[in-house]
């Protein structure tokens, strides 16, 4: 494993640092102060779009165009996940809530690229090639009674002629009310558990899709986490991800879980970024009140710094394995379980070190303390990661 960060990635991180310092953090602090998501028409989003953000990596006919054979291109391909983890960490350092609020296809992009038909990519990804305005999409898995146990999903899909009819309720879905389309996980037959699940594109404005309610949450207020309902919501037959072949072969659950597996090191990198921000706030505070001479203070700071480095290495290792197309189930879970814990410890250490200054509730450290908790919850809680690792350790099926 090569620990060198190449010049391109260093430059990308520098650019993120500028954007983070000058825009993302102020926008995130404002959203937190007002206790509401960044509005859809906020000029921040328009500036991101003008800068070329919010685009899909899909291009029509990409397969046929073939990959570039140059060594530099090959190295970039190999480092793709590692590079994106380093960038994500830097983004989260400045504001993790703002990162999720950023326009783009987001979580479902990997599913659509892996399993979508060419017609589906054309229809649902084309508007994201060069978006004319900020556009979002999202993935809706969680339900009021199906979180960790994703196999328990109760939203149903029933075939009716040229349509599918969806019924159910989803909750805590990032960016749902502002999304052009939602990739909804539903079951064709609840008795079949995971094997009965498929994913469906549901376009905004489809009759029956509604009841959007932005959830109250302790942190990450810059983006919306939204519940909604599907009531006799009719979508065209072609909106089944992967098309008719998918209906027979199944795989809807596996594809979605693959997205979550791939997302675990990303969530871990977010936790490291938030933890690093907490460490820097703590250092700055201790310096400002002349407490760096106290060995007890130095010990706490050093311990947090050391654990954050360890968590980052686990993240990068999981990313490196993904880039080299090697199994990384254990490493992805380990990176998330460790980084979320370490991120929480770093922010908690900051709260203790700052004492009353942190507890007043108007210092960044207190926001980081609230923001980081979700890293332990989303895309598989810490307990679930430990269940996965334990089963792998003793050779039980996943
Ligand atoms: C900020 C935020 C954003 C989110 N964004 C999205 C999104 O965009 N899309 C989406 O689909 N979902 C999203 N979610 C939902 C998230 O994925 C779920 O909250 C998560 O999967 C946990 O489910 P749950 O909340 O129902 O908890 P439960 O599954 O009810 O778990 C409750 C507790 O029991 C523990 N537990 C459960 N089962 C086991 C077990 N077998 N062994 C040991 N312990 C167990 C859990 O670890 C947890 O501590 C989001 C959640 C949050 C907080």
PDB file of C-alpha atoms in Angstrom, residues 141-275:
ATOM      1  CA  UNK A 141     -34.486   2.159   2.634  1.00  0.00           C
ATOM      2  CA  UNK A 142     -35.319   2.882   6.282  1.00  0.00           C
ATOM      3  CA  UNK A 143     -38.888   2.569   7.569  1.00  0.00           C
ATOM      4  CA  UNK A 144     -40.429   3.219  10.973  1.00  0.00           C
ATOM      5  CA  UNK A 145     -40.132  -0.513  11.753  1.00  0.00           C
ATOM      6  CA  UNK A 146     -37.198  -1.478   9.540  1.00  0.00           C
ATOM      7  CA  UNK A 147     -33.835   0.137  10.323  1.00  0.00           C
ATOM      8  CA  UNK A 148     -31.020  -2.255  11.191  1.00  0.00           C
ATOM      9  CA  UNK A 149     -33.197  -5.152  10.096  1.00  0.00           C
ATOM     10  CA  UNK A 150     -33.475  -4.046   6.486  1.00  0.00           C
ATOM     11  CA  UNK A 151     -34.945  -7.417   5.549  1.00  0.00           C
ATOM     12  CA  UNK A 152     -38.104  -6.394   7.449  1.00  0.00           C
ATOM     13  CA  UNK A 153     -39.078  -3.717   4.917  1.00  0.00           C
ATOM     14  CA  UNK A 154     -42.866  -3.512   4.666  1.00  0.00           C
ATOM     15  CA  UNK A 155     -43.299  -1.130   1.711  1.00  0.00           C
ATOM     16  CA  UNK A 156     -44.930  -3.231  -0.988  1.00  0.00           C
ATOM     17  CA  UNK A 157     -44.813  -3.170  -4.785  1.00  0.00           C
ATOM     18  CA  UNK A 158     -47.611  -4.848  -6.705  1.00  0.00           C
ATOM     19  CA  UNK A 159     -47.753  -5.233 -10.487  1.00  0.00           C
ATOM     20  CA  UNK A 160     -50.824  -3.803 -12.222  1.00  0.00           C
ATOM     21  CA  UNK A 161     -50.606  -4.006 -16.014  1.00  0.00           C
ATOM     22  CA  UNK A 162     -47.918  -1.577 -17.216  1.00  0.00           C
ATOM     23  CA  UNK A 163     -47.369  -0.180 -13.740  1.00  0.00           C
ATOM     24  CA  UNK A 164     -46.140  -1.001 -10.275  1.00  0.00           C
ATOM     25  CA  UNK A 165     -48.212   0.190  -7.330  1.00  0.00           C
ATOM     26  CA  UNK A 166     -46.237   1.103  -4.217  1.00  0.00           C
ATOM     27  CA  UNK A 167     -47.609   1.415  -0.690  1.00  0.00           C
ATOM     28  CA  UNK A 168     -45.686   2.138   2.490  1.00  0.00           C
ATOM     29  CA  UNK A 169     -43.798   4.701   4.553  1.00  0.00           C
ATOM     30  CA  UNK A 170     -40.134   5.711   4.735  1.00  0.00           C
ATOM     31  CA  UNK A 171     -38.296   7.790   7.335  1.00  0.00           C
ATOM     32  CA  UNK A 172     -35.011   9.632   7.889  1.00  0.00           C
ATOM     33  CA  UNK A 173     -34.278   9.805   4.147  1.00  0.00           C
ATOM     34  CA  UNK A 174     -31.628  12.386   3.252  1.00  0.00           C
ATOM     35  CA  UNK A 175     -32.783  15.089   0.798  1.00  0.00           C
ATOM     36  CA  UNK A 176     -36.059  13.272  -0.027  1.00  0.00           C
ATOM     37  CA  UNK A 177     -38.416  16.233  -0.463  1.00  0.00           C
ATOM     38  CA  UNK A 178     -36.021  18.045  -2.821  1.00  0.00           C
ATOM     39  CA  UNK A 179     -35.031  15.006  -4.900  1.00  0.00           C
ATOM     40  CA  UNK A 180     -35.942  14.691  -8.595  1.00  0.00           C
ATOM     41  CA  UNK A 181     -36.423  10.977  -7.941  1.00  0.00           C
ATOM     42  CA  UNK A 182     -36.205   8.580  -5.049  1.00  0.00           C
ATOM     43  CA  UNK A 183     -34.902   5.027  -5.354  1.00  0.00           C
ATOM     44  CA  UNK A 184     -37.396   3.253  -3.097  1.00  0.00           C
ATOM     45  CA  UNK A 185     -36.712  -0.177  -1.631  1.00  0.00           C
ATOM     46  CA  UNK A 186     -39.890  -2.276  -1.583  1.00  0.00           C
ATOM     47  CA  UNK A 187     -40.922  -5.891  -1.352  1.00  0.00           C
ATOM     48  CA  UNK A 188     -42.794  -7.930  -3.935  1.00  0.00           C
ATOM     49  CA  UNK A 189     -43.481 -10.585  -1.311  1.00  0.00           C
ATOM     50  CA  UNK A 190     -42.840  -9.946   2.398  1.00  0.00           C
ATOM     51  CA  UNK A 191     -42.805 -13.734   3.025  1.00  0.00           C
ATOM     52  CA  UNK A 192     -39.610 -13.957   0.937  1.00  0.00           C
ATOM     53  CA  UNK A 193     -37.677 -11.538   3.177  1.00  0.00           C
ATOM     54  CA  UNK A 194     -34.562 -10.127   1.496  1.00  0.00           C
ATOM     55  CA  UNK A 195     -35.082 -12.177  -1.669  1.00  0.00           C
ATOM     56  CA  UNK A 196     -38.415 -10.440  -2.262  1.00  0.00           C
ATOM     57  CA  UNK A 197     -36.960  -6.920  -2.332  1.00  0.00           C
ATOM     58  CA  UNK A 198     -36.505  -4.704  -5.392  1.00  0.00           C
ATOM     59  CA  UNK A 199     -35.711  -1.012  -5.974  1.00  0.00           C
ATOM     60  CA  UNK A 200     -38.016   1.401  -7.844  1.00  0.00           C
ATOM     61  CA  UNK A 201     -37.490   4.876  -9.263  1.00  0.00           C
ATOM     62  CA  UNK A 202     -40.255   7.140  -7.969  1.00  0.00           C
ATOM     63  CA  UNK A 203     -40.257  10.572  -9.554  1.00  0.00           C
ATOM     64  CA  UNK A 204     -41.115  13.657  -7.536  1.00  0.00           C
ATOM     65  CA  UNK A 205     -44.700  14.689  -8.232  1.00  0.00           C
ATOM     66  CA  UNK A 206     -45.940  11.126  -8.830  1.00  0.00           C
ATOM     67  CA  UNK A 207     -49.483  10.961  -7.412  1.00  0.00           C
ATOM     68  CA  UNK A 208     -49.456   9.008  -4.163  1.00  0.00           C
ATOM     69  CA  UNK A 209     -45.944  10.132  -3.174  1.00  0.00           C
ATOM     70  CA  UNK A 210     -46.352  12.699  -0.404  1.00  0.00           C
ATOM     71  CA  UNK A 211     -46.655  13.483   3.280  1.00  0.00           C
ATOM     72  CA  UNK A 212     -43.096  14.849   3.337  1.00  0.00           C
ATOM     73  CA  UNK A 213     -42.084  15.811   6.867  1.00  0.00           C
ATOM     74  CA  UNK A 214     -38.620  17.010   7.781  1.00  0.00           C
ATOM     75  CA  UNK A 215     -37.473  15.115  10.878  1.00  0.00           C
ATOM     76  CA  UNK A 216     -36.141  16.862  13.939  1.00  0.00           C
ATOM     77  CA  UNK A 217     -32.558  15.820  14.590  1.00  0.00           C
ATOM     78  CA  UNK A 218     -29.847  16.631  17.118  1.00  0.00           C
ATOM     79  CA  UNK A 219     -27.132  17.570  14.611  1.00  0.00           C
ATOM     80  CA  UNK A 220     -26.308  17.776  10.897  1.00  0.00           C
ATOM     81  CA  UNK A 221     -29.104  20.300  10.480  1.00  0.00           C
ATOM     82  CA  UNK A 222     -27.788  21.588   7.147  1.00  0.00           C
ATOM     83  CA  UNK A 223     -29.468  18.758   5.232  1.00  0.00           C
ATOM     84  CA  UNK A 224     -32.981  17.436   5.448  1.00  0.00           C
ATOM     85  CA  UNK A 225     -33.783  13.964   6.784  1.00  0.00           C
ATOM     86  CA  UNK A 226     -37.348  13.387   5.697  1.00  0.00           C
ATOM     87  CA  UNK A 227     -40.188  10.930   6.177  1.00  0.00           C
ATOM     88  CA  UNK A 228     -42.793  10.364   3.464  1.00  0.00           C
ATOM     89  CA  UNK A 229     -45.541   8.006   2.407  1.00  0.00           C
ATOM     90  CA  UNK A 230     -46.438   6.079  -0.728  1.00  0.00           C
ATOM     91  CA  UNK A 231     -50.174   5.579  -1.127  1.00  0.00           C
ATOM     92  CA  UNK A 232     -51.228   3.614  -4.193  1.00  0.00           C
ATOM     93  CA  UNK A 233     -48.306   5.311  -5.919  1.00  0.00           C
ATOM     94  CA  UNK A 234     -48.260   4.149  -9.563  1.00  0.00           C
ATOM     95  CA  UNK A 235     -44.924   4.091 -11.361  1.00  0.00           C
ATOM     96  CA  UNK A 236     -44.308   2.783 -14.899  1.00  0.00           C
ATOM     97  CA  UNK A 237     -43.202  -0.867 -15.176  1.00  0.00           C
ATOM     98  CA  UNK A 238     -39.863   0.389 -16.545  1.00  0.00           C
ATOM     99  CA  UNK A 239     -39.084   2.027 -13.187  1.00  0.00           C
ATOM    100  CA  UNK A 240     -38.055  -1.271 -11.619  1.00  0.00           C
ATOM    101  CA  UNK A 241     -34.259  -0.934 -11.237  1.00  0.00           C
ATOM    102  CA  UNK A 242     -32.633  -3.326 -13.683  1.00  0.00           C
ATOM    103  CA  UNK A 243     -35.874  -3.918 -15.590  1.00  0.00           C
ATOM    104  CA  UNK A 244     -37.737  -7.173 -16.123  1.00  0.00           C
ATOM    105  CA  UNK A 245     -34.567  -9.273 -15.798  1.00  0.00           C
ATOM    106  CA  UNK A 246     -34.281  -7.963 -12.254  1.00  0.00           C
ATOM    107  CA  UNK A 247     -37.841  -8.904 -11.447  1.00  0.00           C
ATOM    108  CA  UNK A 248     -37.035 -12.557 -12.022  1.00  0.00           C
ATOM    109  CA  UNK A 249     -33.428 -12.757 -10.856  1.00  0.00           C
ATOM    110  CA  UNK A 250     -33.848 -10.710  -7.685  1.00  0.00           C
ATOM    111  CA  UNK A 251     -30.749  -9.101  -6.231  1.00  0.00           C
ATOM    112  CA  UNK A 252     -32.435  -5.848  -5.159  1.00  0.00           C
ATOM    113  CA  UNK A 253     -31.462  -6.359  -1.540  1.00  0.00           C
ATOM    114  CA  UNK A 254     -27.903  -7.413  -2.369  1.00  0.00           C
ATOM    115  CA  UNK A 255     -27.319  -4.393  -4.631  1.00  0.00           C
ATOM    116  CA  UNK A 256     -28.567  -1.973  -1.996  1.00  0.00           C
ATOM    117  CA  UNK A 257     -26.523  -3.645   0.731  1.00  0.00           C
ATOM    118  CA  UNK A 258     -23.471  -3.428  -1.555  1.00  0.00           C
ATOM    119  CA  UNK A 259     -24.040   0.337  -1.674  1.00  0.00           C
ATOM    120  CA  UNK A 260     -24.110   0.454   2.114  1.00  0.00           C
ATOM    121  CA  UNK A 261     -20.950  -1.701   2.330  1.00  0.00           C
ATOM    122  CA  UNK A 262     -19.169   0.666  -0.032  1.00  0.00           C
ATOM    123  CA  UNK A 263     -20.480   3.605   2.005  1.00  0.00           C
ATOM    124  CA  UNK A 264     -19.081   2.412   5.334  1.00  0.00           C
ATOM    125  CA  UNK A 265     -15.508   3.658   4.848  1.00  0.00           C
ATOM    126  CA  UNK A 266     -17.054   6.922   3.602  1.00  0.00           C
ATOM    127  CA  UNK A 267     -19.020   7.329   6.836  1.00  0.00           C
ATOM    128  CA  UNK A 268     -15.822   6.408   8.704  1.00  0.00           C
ATOM    129  CA  UNK A 269     -13.892   9.133   6.842  1.00  0.00           C
ATOM    130  CA  UNK A 270     -16.637  11.585   7.823  1.00  0.00           C
ATOM    131  CA  UNK A 271     -16.210  10.619  11.482  1.00  0.00           C
ATOM    132  CA  UNK A 272     -12.435  11.129  11.234  1.00  0.00           C
ATOM    133  CA  UNK A 273     -13.001  14.560   9.660  1.00  0.00           C
ATOM    134  CA  UNK A 274     -15.388  15.654  12.424  1.00  0.00           C
ATOM    135  CA  UNK A 275     -13.001  14.255  15.058  1.00  0.00           C
TER     136      UNK A 275
END
